[in-house]
Amino acid sequence: MPPTVGTNVLGRKVLYLPSFFTYAKYIVHVDGKIGLFRGLSPRLMSNALSTVTRGSMKKVFPPDEIEQVSNKDDMKTSLRKVVKETSYEMMMQCVSRMLAHPLHVISMRCMVQFVGREAKYSGVLSSIGKIFKEEGFLGFFVGLIPHLLGDVVFLWGCNLLAHFINAYLVDDSFSQALAIRSYTKFVMGIAVSMLTYPFLLVGDLMAVNNCGLQAGLPPYSPVFKSWIHCWKYLSMQGQLFRGSSLLFRRVSSGSSFALE
């Protein structure tokens, strides 16, 4: 599938690269089906650690005092409950994210090795040793800040938007009011996740940037001084939402890529 050139809503030329499925097909062609599962082990361990952490925190800080929002609450009372509930969710999410992030870094580096056909990161334990030796303790937490910011913005944005929509836009007299309210948070989650995608992208790029792998070095990627530098660069290039769609991979036509 060859790349095509289109124009976005701002009149800027955009290069449409092959879709996710085309890339997946290419990976299978080069590495076989096993290539699609690079970085799976540390990712599963990261998810498991995050789940265990959240469960442990619920035991240490039980949410018994967290009041559930009721339709009988007035606006001030219901907002107070939403803020309290969101603060509790934010605390658990931030702690679990920080503890699981080192495994996420390893997972990302295992995946991007495909670009340079490298084998620097293989097992979890050996990867931990390499990162600590080359980058020190802080090497396990590169890209953490944008991920944390994305989580915080997502939680507050999703919960507050859902609350205000249910409180001010959904009329109790409407026969399907309860059904609509039950789906509001789910829909808001999808919408807010699209807006917070740049935080995820920047965090993942910083996790592999300048780590000794070709994918994180020129000409494949600039060397970024910080996640803010990375954000500004992507913004100038019109790439803050690259990879956000499974159907099209979009980047600014002004960007340059090294192709083999």
Coordinates of C-alpha atoms in Angstrom, one line a residue, residues 34-182:
I34 CA 6.3 -14.1 16.9
G35 CA 7.4 -10.6 15.9
L36 CA 4.0 -9.3 16.7
F37 CA 4.6 -10.2 20.3
R38 CA 7.8 -8.4 21.0
G39 CA 7.8 -6.9 24.5
L40 CA 4.7 -8.9 25.5
S41 CA 6.3 -10.4 28.7
P42 CA 7.3 -7.1 30.4
R43 CA 3.9 -5.6 29.3
L44 CA 2.0 -8.4 30.9
M45 CA 4.1 -8.1 34.0
S46 CA 3.5 -4.4 34.1
N47 CA -0.2 -4.8 33.9
A48 CA -0.2 -7.5 36.6
L49 CA 1.9 -5.3 38.9
S50 CA -0.4 -2.4 38.3
T51 CA -3.5 -4.5 39.2
V52 CA -1.8 -5.9 42.3
T53 CA -0.8 -2.4 43.4
R54 CA -4.3 -1.1 43.0
G55 CA -5.7 -4.0 44.9
S56 CA -3.2 -3.6 47.8
M57 CA -3.9 0.1 48.0
K58 CA -7.6 -0.5 48.3
K59 CA -6.8 -2.7 51.3
V60 CA -4.5 -0.1 52.9
F61 CA -6.8 2.8 52.0
P62 CA -10.2 1.3 51.8
P63 CA -12.8 3.3 49.7
D64 CA -15.5 2.7 52.4
E65 CA -15.8 6.4 52.9
I66 CA -16.2 7.2 49.3
E67 CA -19.8 8.2 48.8
Q68 CA -21.5 7.1 45.6
V69 CA -23.2 9.8 43.5
S70 CA -27.0 9.5 43.7
N71 CA -29.7 11.1 41.5
K72 CA -31.2 12.5 44.7
D73 CA -28.1 14.6 45.5
D74 CA -28.1 18.3 44.7
M75 CA -25.5 19.7 42.4
K76 CA -23.1 20.8 45.1
T77 CA -23.3 17.5 47.0
S78 CA -22.9 15.4 43.8
L79 CA -19.9 17.5 42.6
R80 CA -18.2 17.0 46.0
K81 CA -18.6 13.3 45.7
V82 CA -17.2 13.2 42.2
V83 CA -14.2 15.2 43.3
K84 CA -13.6 12.9 46.2
E85 CA -14.0 9.8 44.1
T86 CA -11.7 11.1 41.3
S87 CA -9.0 12.1 43.8
Y88 CA -9.0 8.5 45.2
E89 CA -8.8 7.1 41.6
M90 CA -6.0 9.5 40.8
M91 CA -4.0 8.4 43.8
M92 CA -4.2 4.7 42.9
Q93 CA -3.5 5.3 39.3
C94 CA -0.4 7.5 39.9
V95 CA 1.1 5.0 42.4
S96 CA 0.5 2.0 40.2
R97 CA 1.8 3.8 37.1
M98 CA 5.1 4.7 38.9
L99 CA 5.7 1.2 40.1
A100 CA 4.9 -0.4 36.8
H101 CA 6.6 2.1 34.5
P102 CA 10.1 0.4 34.5
L103 CA 8.5 -2.6 33.0
H104 CA 6.7 -0.4 30.4
V105 CA 10.1 1.1 29.4
I106 CA 11.5 -2.4 28.9
S107 CA 8.5 -3.4 26.9
M108 CA 8.8 -0.4 24.6
R109 CA 12.5 -0.9 24.0
C110 CA 12.0 -4.6 23.2
M111 CA 9.4 -3.6 20.5
V112 CA 11.4 -0.8 18.8
Q113 CA 14.4 -3.1 18.4
F114 CA 12.6 -4.3 15.3
V115 CA 13.6 -1.0 13.5
G116 CA 17.4 -1.7 13.8
R117 CA 17.2 -5.5 13.9
E118 CA 18.9 -5.3 17.3
A119 CA 18.8 -7.7 20.3
K120 CA 20.0 -5.5 23.1
Y121 CA 17.0 -6.0 25.3
S122 CA 15.8 -9.6 25.6
G123 CA 14.8 -10.9 29.0
V124 CA 13.4 -8.7 31.7
L125 CA 16.2 -9.3 34.2
S126 CA 19.0 -8.7 31.7
S127 CA 17.2 -5.6 30.5
I128 CA 17.0 -4.3 34.1
G129 CA 20.7 -4.8 34.4
K130 CA 21.5 -3.0 31.1
I131 CA 19.3 0.0 31.9
F132 CA 20.7 0.4 35.4
K133 CA 24.3 0.1 34.2
E134 CA 24.0 2.5 31.3
E135 CA 21.4 5.1 32.6
G136 CA 21.2 4.6 36.4
F137 CA 18.1 4.4 38.5
L138 CA 16.4 7.3 36.6
G139 CA 16.7 5.3 33.4
F140 CA 13.7 3.2 34.5
F141 CA 11.5 6.3 34.7
V142 CA 12.1 8.1 31.4
G143 CA 8.8 9.2 30.0
L144 CA 7.0 8.8 33.3
I145 CA 5.9 12.5 33.7
P146 CA 3.9 12.8 30.5
H147 CA 2.2 9.4 31.3
L148 CA 1.3 10.7 34.7
L149 CA 0.0 13.9 33.4
G150 CA -2.1 12.1 30.8
D151 CA -3.6 9.8 33.5
V152 CA -4.5 12.8 35.6
V153 CA -6.0 14.8 32.8
F154 CA -7.9 11.8 31.6
L155 CA -9.4 10.9 35.0
W156 CA -10.5 14.5 35.9
G157 CA -11.6 15.3 32.3
C158 CA -13.7 12.1 32.0
N159 CA -15.3 12.2 35.4
L160 CA -16.1 15.9 35.5
L161 CA -17.4 16.0 31.9
A162 CA -19.6 13.0 32.6
H163 CA -20.9 14.6 35.8
F164 CA -21.8 18.0 34.2
I165 CA -23.5 16.3 31.2
N166 CA -25.5 14.1 33.5
A167 CA -26.4 16.9 35.8
Y168 CA -27.2 19.7 33.4
L169 CA -27.9 18.1 30.0
V170 CA -29.8 14.9 30.8
D171 CA -33.3 15.8 32.0
D172 CA -34.8 13.5 34.6
S173 CA -38.2 13.7 32.8
F174 CA -36.7 11.9 29.8
S175 CA -37.7 8.3 29.8
Q176 CA -34.2 7.0 28.9
A177 CA -32.4 9.3 31.4
L178 CA -31.0 6.4 33.4
A179 CA -29.7 4.5 30.4
I180 CA -28.1 7.7 29.0
R181 CA -26.3 8.4 32.3
S182 CA -25.0 4.9 32.5

